[in-house]
JSON list of C-alpha atoms in Angstrom, two decimals:
[
{"chain": "A", "resi": 1, "resn": "UNK", "atom": "CA", "xyz": [0.01, -0.36, -0.12]},
{"chain": "A", "resi": 2, "resn": "UNK", "atom": "CA", "xyz": [0.44, 3.83, -0.42]},
{"chain": "A", "resi": 3, "resn": "UNK", "atom": "CA", "xyz": [1.27, 5.65, 3.05]},
{"chain": "A", "resi": 4, "resn": "UNK", "atom": "CA", "xyz": [0.43, 9.52, 3.22]},
{"chain": "A", "resi": 5, "resn": "UNK", "atom": "CA", "xyz": [2.41, 10.83, 5.93]},
{"chain": "A", "resi": 6, "resn": "UNK", "atom": "CA", "xyz": [1.87, 14.53, 7.15]},
{"chain": "A", "resi": 7, "resn": "UNK", "atom": "CA", "xyz": [3.23, 15.82, 9.06]},
{"chain": "A", "resi": 8, "resn": "UNK", "atom": "CA", "xyz": [2.92, 19.45, 10.45]},
{"chain": "A", "resi": 9, "resn": "UNK", "atom": "CA", "xyz": [5.39, 21.08, 12.86]},
{"chain": "A", "resi": 10, "resn": "UNK", "atom": "CA", "xyz": [6.21, 24.71, 13.67]},
{"chain": "A", "resi": 11, "resn": "UNK", "atom": "CA", "xyz": [9.91, 25.36, 12.13]},
{"chain": "A", "resi": 12, "resn": "UNK", "atom": "CA", "xyz": [10.18, 28.44, 14.20]},
{"chain": "A", "resi": 13, "resn": "UNK", "atom": "CA", "xyz": [11.39, 27.03, 17.18]},
{"chain": "A", "resi": 14, "resn": "UNK", "atom": "CA", "xyz": [15.27, 25.20, 16.45]},
{"chain": "A", "resi": 15, "resn": "UNK", "atom": "CA", "xyz": [13.63, 22.49, 18.75]},
{"chain": "A", "resi": 16, "resn": "UNK", "atom": "CA", "xyz": [11.31, 22.11, 15.61]},
{"chain": "A", "resi": 17, "resn": "UNK", "atom": "CA", "xyz": [13.28, 21.96, 13.45]},
{"chain": "A", "resi": 18, "resn": "UNK", "atom": "CA", "xyz": [14.96, 19.55, 14.18]},
{"chain": "A", "resi": 19, "resn": "UNK", "atom": "CA", "xyz": [12.22, 17.18, 14.41]},
{"chain": "A", "resi": 20, "resn": "UNK", "atom": "CA", "xyz": [11.35, 17.90, 11.17]},
{"chain": "A", "resi": 21, "resn": "UNK", "atom": "CA", "xyz": [14.88, 16.76, 9.90]},
{"chain": "A", "resi": 22, "resn": "UNK", "atom": "CA", "xyz": [14.65, 13.08, 11.91]},
{"chain": "A", "resi": 23, "resn": "UNK", "atom": "CA", "xyz": [10.83, 12.65, 11.15]},
{"chain": "A", "resi": 24, "resn": "UNK", "atom": "CA", "xyz": [12.16, 13.69, 7.53]},
{"chain": "A", "resi": 25, "resn": "UNK", "atom": "CA", "xyz": [15.16, 10.66, 7.58]},
{"chain": "A", "resi": 26, "resn": "UNK", "atom": "CA", "xyz": [12.75, 8.71, 9.08]},
{"chain": "A", "resi": 27, "resn": "UNK", "atom": "CA", "xyz": [10.11, 8.72, 5.93]},
{"chain": "A", "resi": 28, "resn": "UNK", "atom": "CA", "xyz": [13.33, 8.40, 3.57]},
{"chain": "A", "resi": 29, "resn": "UNK", "atom": "CA", "xyz": [14.65, 5.59, 4.51]},
{"chain": "A", "resi": 30, "resn": "UNK", "atom": "CA", "xyz": [10.70, 4.41, 3.93]},
{"chain": "A", "resi": 31, "resn": "UNK", "atom": "CA", "xyz": [9.94, 6.15, 0.70]},
{"chain": "A", "resi": 32, "resn": "UNK", "atom": "CA", "xyz": [9.58, 9.65, -1.06]},
{"chain": "A", "resi": 33, "resn": "UNK", "atom": "CA", "xyz": [10.59, 13.23, 0.26]},
{"chain": "A", "resi": 34, "resn": "UNK", "atom": "CA", "xyz": [7.29, 14.51, -1.51]},
{"chain": "A", "resi": 35, "resn": "UNK", "atom": "CA", "xyz": [6.90, 17.98, -0.51]},
{"chain": "A", "resi": 36, "resn": "UNK", "atom": "CA", "xyz": [8.50, 19.75, 2.96]},
{"chain": "A", "resi": 37, "resn": "UNK", "atom": "CA", "xyz": [6.87, 17.64, 5.49]},
{"chain": "A", "resi": 38, "resn": "UNK", "atom": "CA", "xyz": [5.42, 15.15, 3.07]},
{"chain": "A", "resi": 39, "resn": "UNK", "atom": "CA", "xyz": [6.17, 12.11, 2.15]},
{"chain": "A", "resi": 40, "resn": "UNK", "atom": "CA", "xyz": [5.08, 9.18, 0.04]},
{"chain": "A", "resi": 41, "resn": "UNK", "atom": "CA", "xyz": [5.76, 5.49, 0.94]},
{"chain": "A", "resi": 42, "resn": "UNK", "atom": "CA", "xyz": [5.40, 2.38, -0.09]},
{"chain": "A", "resi": 43, "resn": "UNK", "atom": "CA", "xyz": [5.23, -0.03, 3.09]},
{"chain": "A", "resi": 44, "resn": "UNK", "atom": "CA", "xyz": [3.35, -3.35, 3.30]},
{"chain": "A", "resi": 45, "resn": "UNK", "atom": "CA", "xyz": [1.61, -4.02, 6.55]},
{"chain": "A", "resi": 46, "resn": "UNK", "atom": "CA", "xyz": [5.36, -5.14, 8.83]},
{"chain": "A", "resi": 47, "resn": "UNK", "atom": "CA", "xyz": [6.56, -2.18, 7.96]},
{"chain": "A", "resi": 48, "resn": "UNK", "atom": "CA", "xyz": [3.20, 1.14, 7.81]},
{"chain": "A", "resi": 49, "resn": "UNK", "atom": "CA", "xyz": [3.72, -0.67, 11.91]},
{"chain": "A", "resi": 50, "resn": "UNK", "atom": "CA", "xyz": [7.54, 0.06, 11.73]},
{"chain": "A", "resi": 51, "resn": "UNK", "atom": "CA", "xyz": [6.55, 2.91, 10.79]},
{"chain": "A", "resi": 52, "resn": "UNK", "atom": "CA", "xyz": [4.10, 5.01, 13.25]},
{"chain": "A", "resi": 53, "resn": "UNK", "atom": "CA", "xyz": [6.11, 3.64, 15.91]},
{"chain": "A", "resi": 54, "resn": "UNK", "atom": "CA", "xyz": [9.42, 5.23, 14.80]},
{"chain": "A", "resi": 55, "resn": "UNK", "atom": "CA", "xyz": [7.43, 8.15, 14.13]},
{"chain": "A", "resi": 56, "resn": "UNK", "atom": "CA", "xyz": [5.66, 8.19, 17.14]},
{"chain": "A", "resi": 57, "resn": "UNK", "atom": "CA", "xyz": [8.52, 7.94, 18.69]},
{"chain": "A", "resi": 58, "resn": "UNK", "atom": "CA", "xyz": [10.32, 11.13, 17.37]},
{"chain": "A", "resi": 59, "resn": "UNK", "atom": "CA", "xyz": [7.32, 13.69, 17.48]},
{"chain": "A", "resi": 60, "resn": "UNK", "atom": "CA", "xyz": [5.72, 15.75, 20.93]},
{"chain": "A", "resi": 61, "resn": "UNK", "atom": "CA", "xyz": [1.67, 15.50, 21.11]},
{"chain": "A", "resi": 62, "resn": "UNK", "atom": "CA", "xyz": [1.58, 18.82, 22.93]},
{"chain": "A", "resi": 63, "resn": "UNK", "atom": "CA", "xyz": [2.48, 19.97, 20.44]},
{"chain": "A", "resi": 64, "resn": "UNK", "atom": "CA", "xyz": [3.08, 17.91, 16.49]},
{"chain": "A", "resi": 65, "resn": "UNK", "atom": "CA", "xyz": [0.39, 16.64, 14.60]},
{"chain": "A", "resi": 66, "resn": "UNK", "atom": "CA", "xyz": [0.89, 13.91, 12.41]},
{"chain": "A", "resi": 67, "resn": "UNK", "atom": "CA", "xyz": [-1.64, 12.54, 10.08]},
{"chain": "A", "resi": 68, "resn": "UNK", "atom": "CA", "xyz": [-1.62, 8.75, 7.68]},
{"chain": "A", "resi": 69, "resn": "UNK", "atom": "CA", "xyz": [-2.84, 8.67, 5.11]},
{"chain": "A", "resi": 70, "resn": "UNK", "atom": "CA", "xyz": [-3.22, 4.86, 3.30]},
{"chain": "A", "resi": 71, "resn": "UNK", "atom": "CA", "xyz": [-4.05, 3.92, -0.34]},
{"chain": "A", "resi": 72, "resn": "UNK", "atom": "CA", "xyz": [-5.09, 1.44, -0.92]},
{"chain": "A", "resi": 73, "resn": "UNK", "atom": "CA", "xyz": [-4.62, -0.70, -3.91]},
{"chain": "A", "resi": 74, "resn": "UNK", "atom": "CA", "xyz": [-4.36, -0.06, -6.78]},
{"chain": "A", "resi": 75, "resn": "UNK", "atom": "CA", "xyz": [-2.38, 2.43, -6.07]},
{"chain": "A", "resi": 76, "resn": "UNK", "atom": "CA", "xyz": [-2.38, 4.36, -8.93]},
{"chain": "A", "resi": 77, "resn": "UNK", "atom": "CA", "xyz": [-6.29, 5.05, -9.52]},
{"chain": "A", "resi": 78, "resn": "UNK", "atom": "CA", "xyz": [-6.19, 6.62, -6.32]},
{"chain": "A", "resi": 79, "resn": "UNK", "atom": "CA", "xyz": [-3.32, 9.17, -7.47]},
{"chain": "A", "resi": 80, "resn": "UNK", "atom": "CA", "xyz": [-3.62, 11.98, -10.03]},
{"chain": "A", "resi": 81, "resn": "UNK", "atom": "CA", "xyz": [-0.71, 13.46, -10.42]},
{"chain": "A", "resi": 82, "resn": "UNK", "atom": "CA", "xyz": [-0.16, 16.91, -13.05]},
{"chain": "A", "resi": 83, "resn": "UNK", "atom": "CA", "xyz": [3.54, 19.50, -13.04]},
{"chain": "A", "resi": 84, "resn": "UNK", "atom": "CA", "xyz": [6.41, 17.63, -12.73]},
{"chain": "A", "resi": 85, "resn": "UNK", "atom": "CA", "xyz": [7.97, 17.10, -9.29]},
{"chain": "A", "resi": 86, "resn": "UNK", "atom": "CA", "xyz": [11.01, 19.24, -8.88]},
{"chain": "A", "resi": 87, "resn": "UNK", "atom": "CA", "xyz": [13.51, 18.01, -6.33]},
{"chain": "A", "resi": 88, "resn": "UNK", "atom": "CA", "xyz": [14.50, 20.52, -4.31]},
{"chain": "A", "resi": 89, "resn": "UNK", "atom": "CA", "xyz": [16.94, 20.78, -0.88]},
{"chain": "A", "resi": 90, "resn": "UNK", "atom": "CA", "xyz": [14.35, 21.29, 1.82]},
{"chain": "A", "resi": 91, "resn": "UNK", "atom": "CA", "xyz": [17.10, 20.84, 4.50]},
{"chain": "A", "resi": 92, "resn": "UNK", "atom": "CA", "xyz": [18.30, 24.16, 2.75]},
{"chain": "A", "resi": 93, "resn": "UNK", "atom": "CA", "xyz": [17.16, 27.86, 4.14]},
{"chain": "A", "resi": 94, "resn": "UNK", "atom": "CA", "xyz": [14.26, 27.78, 3.15]},
{"chain": "A", "resi": 95, "resn": "UNK", "atom": "CA", "xyz": [13.72, 32.24, 1.24]},
{"chain": "A", "resi": 96, "resn": "UNK", "atom": "CA", "xyz": [10.39, 33.41, 1.52]},
{"chain": "B", "resi": 1, "resn": "UNK", "atom": "CA", "xyz": [-14.79, 10.33, -0.81]},
{"chain": "B", "resi": 2, "resn": "UNK", "atom": "CA", "xyz": [-12.06, 12.40, 1.22]},
{"chain": "B", "resi": 3, "resn": "UNK", "atom": "CA", "xyz": [-9.23, 13.99, -1.56]},
{"chain": "B", "resi": 4, "resn": "UNK", "atom": "CA", "xyz": [-6.16, 14.85, 0.25]},
{"chain": "B", "resi": 5, "resn": "UNK", "atom": "CA", "xyz": [-4.51, 17.82, -2.20]},
{"chain": "B", "resi": 6, "resn": "UNK", "atom": "CA", "xyz": [-1.07, 18.30, -2.76]},
{"chain": "B", "resi": 7, "resn": "UNK", "atom": "CA", "xyz": [-0.08, 21.35, -3.61]},
{"chain": "B", "resi": 8, "resn": "UNK", "atom": "CA", "xyz": [3.93, 21.67, -4.63]},
{"chain": "B", "resi": 9, "resn": "UNK", "atom": "CA", "xyz": [4.76, 25.37, -5.18]},
{"chain": "B", "resi": 10, "resn": "UNK", "atom": "CA", "xyz": [7.76, 27.32, -4.82]},
{"chain": "B", "resi": 11, "resn": "UNK", "atom": "CA", "xyz": [6.78, 30.93, -3.10]},
{"chain": "B", "resi": 12, "resn": "UNK", "atom": "CA", "xyz": [9.93, 32.12, -3.74]},
{"chain": "B", "resi": 13, "resn": "UNK", "atom": "CA", "xyz": [8.61, 34.77, -6.10]},
{"chain": "B", "resi": 14, "resn": "UNK", "atom": "CA", "xyz": [4.36, 37.39, -5.63]},
{"chain": "B", "resi": 15, "resn": "UNK", "atom": "CA", "xyz": [3.26, 34.58, -9.15]},
{"chain": "B", "resi": 16, "resn": "UNK", "atom": "CA", "xyz": [4.02, 31.67, -6.77]},
{"chain": "B", "resi": 17, "resn": "UNK", "atom": "CA", "xyz": [2.39, 32.42, -3.94]},
{"chain": "B", "resi": 18, "resn": "UNK", "atom": "CA", "xyz": [-0.71, 34.20, -5.39]},
{"chain": "B", "resi": 19, "resn": "UNK", "atom": "CA", "xyz": [-1.24, 30.82, -7.10]},
{"chain": "B", "resi": 20, "resn": "UNK", "atom": "CA", "xyz": [-0.81, 29.15, -4.27]},
{"chain": "B", "resi": 21, "resn": "UNK", "atom": "CA", "xyz": [-3.44, 31.94, -2.58]},
{"chain": "B", "resi": 22, "resn": "UNK", "atom": "CA", "xyz": [-5.91, 31.49, -5.74]},
{"chain": "B", "resi": 23, "resn": "UNK", "atom": "CA", "xyz": [-5.24, 27.14, -4.83]},
{"chain": "B", "resi": 24, "resn": "UNK", "atom": "CA", "xyz": [-6.37, 27.26, -1.86]},
{"chain": "B", "resi": 25, "resn": "UNK", "atom": "CA", "xyz": [-8.76, 29.71, -1.74]},
{"chain": "B", "resi": 26, "resn": "UNK", "atom": "CA", "xyz": [-10.73, 26.91, -4.38]},
{"chain": "B", "resi": 27, "resn": "UNK", "atom": "CA", "xyz": [-9.28, 24.03, -1.96]},
{"chain": "B", "resi": 28, "resn": "UNK", "atom": "CA", "xyz": [-11.50, 25.62, 1.43]},
{"chain": "B", "resi": 29, "resn": "UNK", "atom": "CA", "xyz": [-15.14, 26.34, -0.35]},
{"chain": "B", "resi": 30, "resn": "UNK", "atom": "CA", "xyz": [-14.79, 22.70, -0.48]},
{"chain": "B", "resi": 31, "resn": "UNK", "atom": "CA", "xyz": [-12.65, 21.93, 2.34]},
{"chain": "B", "resi": 32, "resn": "UNK", "atom": "CA", "xyz": [-10.22, 21.86, 5.02]},
{"chain": "B", "resi": 33, "resn": "UNK", "atom": "CA", "xyz": [-6.38, 23.00, 4.54]},
{"chain": "B", "resi": 34, "resn": "UNK", "atom": "CA", "xyz": [-4.00, 20.91, 7.55]},
{"chain": "B", "resi": 35, "resn": "UNK", "atom": "CA", "xyz": [-0.93, 22.88, 6.46]},
{"chain": "B", "resi": 36, "resn": "UNK", "atom": "CA", "xyz": [0.79, 25.27, 3.53]},
{"chain": "B", "resi": 37, "resn": "UNK", "atom": "CA", "xyz": [0.07, 23.20, 0.77]},
{"chain": "B", "resi": 38, "resn": "UNK", "atom": "CA", "xyz": [-2.22, 19.98, 1.96]},
{"chain": "B", "resi": 39, "resn": "UNK", "atom": "CA", "xyz": [-5.83, 20.01, 2.19]},
{"chain": "B", "resi": 40, "resn": "UNK", "atom": "CA", "xyz": [-8.27, 17.49, 2.93]},
{"chain": "B", "resi": 41, "resn": "UNK", "atom": "CA", "xyz": [-12.14, 18.05, 1.16]},
{"chain": "B", "resi": 42, "resn": "UNK", "atom": "CA", "xyz": [-14.74, 15.52, 1.07]},
{"chain": "B", "resi": 43, "resn": "UNK", "atom": "CA", "xyz": [-16.16, 15.93, -1.73]},
{"chain": "B", "resi": 44, "resn": "UNK", "atom": "CA", "xyz": [-18.58, 13.54, -4.15]},
{"chain": "B", "resi": 45, "resn": "UNK", "atom": "CA", "xyz": [-17.25, 12.51, -8.30]},
{"chain": "B", "resi": 46, "resn": "UNK", "atom": "CA", "xyz": [-18.70, 15.19, -9.94]},
{"chain": "B", "resi": 47, "resn": "UNK", "atom": "CA", "xyz": [-17.57, 18.29, -7.24]},
{"chain": "B", "resi": 48, "resn": "UNK", "atom": "CA", "xyz": [-13.84, 15.76, -7.52]},
{"chain": "B", "resi": 49, "resn": "UNK", "atom": "CA", "xyz": [-14.36, 16.77, -10.74]},
{"chain": "B", "resi": 50, "resn": "UNK", "atom": "CA", "xyz": [-15.55, 20.30, -10.62]},
{"chain": "B", "resi": 51, "resn": "UNK", "atom": "CA", "xyz": [-13.06, 21.23, -7.69]},
{"chain": "B", "resi": 52, "resn": "UNK", "atom": "CA", "xyz": [-9.91, 19.34, -9.52]},
{"chain": "B", "resi": 53, "resn": "UNK", "atom": "CA", "xyz": [-11.43, 21.27, -13.23]},
{"chain": "B", "resi": 54, "resn": "UNK", "atom": "CA", "xyz": [-10.89, 24.66, -10.71]},
{"chain": "B", "resi": 55, "resn": "UNK", "atom": "CA", "xyz": [-7.17, 23.90, -9.50]},
{"chain": "B", "resi": 56, "resn": "UNK", "atom": "CA", "xyz": [-5.99, 22.97, -13.22]},
{"chain": "B", "resi": 57, "resn": "UNK", "atom": "CA", "xyz": [-7.23, 26.49, -14.59]},
{"chain": "B", "resi": 58, "resn": "UNK", "atom": "CA", "xyz": [-5.76, 28.03, -10.85]},
{"chain": "B", "resi": 59, "resn": "UNK", "atom": "CA", "xyz": [-1.33, 26.12, -11.61]},
{"chain": "B", "resi": 60, "resn": "UNK", "atom": "CA", "xyz": [0.83, 26.54, -13.89]},
{"chain": "B", "resi": 61, "resn": "UNK", "atom": "CA", "xyz": [2.33, 22.94, -15.41]},
{"chain": "B", "resi": 62, "resn": "UNK", "atom": "CA", "xyz": [5.40, 23.69, -15.78]},
{"chain": "B", "resi": 63, "resn": "UNK", "atom": "CA", "xyz": [6.53, 24.97, -12.53]},
{"chain": "B", "resi": 64, "resn": "UNK", "atom": "CA", "xyz": [4.86, 24.30, -10.06]},
{"chain": "B", "resi": 65, "resn": "UNK", "atom": "CA", "xyz": [3.16, 19.84, -9.16]},
{"chain": "B", "resi": 66, "resn": "UNK", "atom": "CA", "xyz": [-0.84, 18.73, -7.97]},
{"chain": "B", "resi": 67, "resn": "UNK", "atom": "CA", "xyz": [-1.18, 15.78, -6.47]},
{"chain": "B", "resi": 68, "resn": "UNK", "atom": "CA", "xyz": [-4.44, 14.21, -5.83]},
{"chain": "B", "resi": 69, "resn": "UNK", "atom": "CA", "xyz": [-5.04, 11.28, -3.16]},
{"chain": "B", "resi": 70, "resn": "UNK", "atom": "CA", "xyz": [-8.15, 10.05, -3.71]},
{"chain": "B", "resi": 71, "resn": "UNK", "atom": "CA", "xyz": [-9.60, 7.34, -0.43]},
{"chain": "B", "resi": 72, "resn": "UNK", "atom": "CA", "xyz": [-11.82, 5.01, -0.61]},
{"chain": "B", "resi": 73, "resn": "UNK", "atom": "CA", "xyz": [-14.02, 4.90, 2.22]},
{"chain": "B", "resi": 74, "resn": "UNK", "atom": "CA", "xyz": [-14.80, 3.99, 4.66]},
{"chain": "B", "resi": 75, "resn": "UNK", "atom": "CA", "xyz": [-12.24, 7.44, 5.05]},
{"chain": "B", "resi": 76, "resn": "UNK", "atom": "CA", "xyz": [-11.64, 6.16, 9.33]},
{"chain": "B", "resi": 77, "resn": "UNK", "atom": "CA", "xyz": [-9.77, 3.08, 9.06]},
{"chain": "B", "resi": 78, "resn": "UNK", "atom": "CA", "xyz": [-7.57, 4.63, 6.27]},
{"chain": "B", "resi": 79, "resn": "UNK", "atom": "CA", "xyz": [-7.08, 7.87, 8.22]},
{"chain": "B", "resi": 80, "resn": "UNK", "atom": "CA", "xyz": [-4.38, 8.19, 11.02]},
{"chain": "B", "resi": 81, "resn": "UNK", "atom": "CA", "xyz": [-3.86, 11.06, 12.89]},
{"chain": "B", "resi": 82, "resn": "UNK", "atom": "CA", "xyz": [-2.00, 11.99, 15.91]},
{"chain": "B", "resi": 83, "resn": "UNK", "atom": "CA", "xyz": [-0.84, 15.04, 18.41]},
{"chain": "B", "resi": 84, "resn": "UNK", "atom": "CA", "xyz": [-3.30, 18.28, 18.10]},
{"chain": "B", "resi": 85, "resn": "UNK", "atom": "CA", "xyz": [-4.47, 20.54, 15.27]},
{"chain": "B", "resi": 86, "resn": "UNK", "atom": "CA", "xyz": [-2.98, 24.17, 15.05]},
{"chain": "B", "resi": 87, "resn": "UNK", "atom": "CA", "xyz": [-5.03, 26.32, 13.79]},
{"chain": "B", "resi": 88, "resn": "UNK", "atom": "CA", "xyz": [-2.15, 28.62, 12.10]},
{"chain": "B", "resi": 89, "resn": "UNK", "atom": "CA", "xyz": [-2.30, 31.95, 9.97]},
{"chain": "B", "resi": 90, "resn": "UNK", "atom": "CA", "xyz": [-1.27, 30.15, 7.10]},
{"chain": "B", "resi": 91, "resn": "UNK", "atom": "CA", "xyz": [-1.45, 33.91, 4.84]},
{"chain": "B", "resi": 92, "resn": "UNK", "atom": "CA", "xyz": [-0.51, 35.81, 7.13]},
{"chain": "B", "resi": 93, "resn": "UNK", "atom": "CA", "xyz": [4.30, 35.77, 6.88]},
{"chain": "B", "resi": 94, "resn": "UNK", "atom": "CA", "xyz": [5.99, 32.56, 7.63]},
{"chain": "B", "resi": 95, "resn": "UNK", "atom": "CA", "xyz": [8.78, 33.16, 9.96]},
{"chain": "B", "resi": 96, "resn": "UNK", "atom": "CA", "xyz": [11.97, 30.01, 9.97]}
]
């Protein structure tokens, strides 16, 4: 299955940015980063449970929000994508 | 069904920020914003087609990336949420 992981954390503090980096590292070891705080992970049930367990160990539930959306097979009928996937240095400075 | 809309746009330019605001307005008229560029929209097939059509009219496919993830019923078995949903002024200045 495809699991979409969405992680909402305040990056105003150094601790928040550190948590985002740690969450990102866990997700990237199991999938692909598609936005600053959105990841796509192709996993089976056992790997999904591992992913969930590892992420729950990283986040701070009083301050952060973590969402999992599980897409069932066949995944391609449930996903539509338009435009280009742009490789972005998500860990670089964000200039607005 | 629940549709997760993920919009990836460079907010480095004023034009990009304007597109993000316009995409957000369309999504918010049909659902809830859960992150800066992630929205949850509860829609039927007709409304989903309307949402897709309206968003494709706003984005610039050469520069942006728009993803739709469709979750099938029952939605609650496909969504897991941890932590708090924090109300955020997504249109306010982003201070890093």
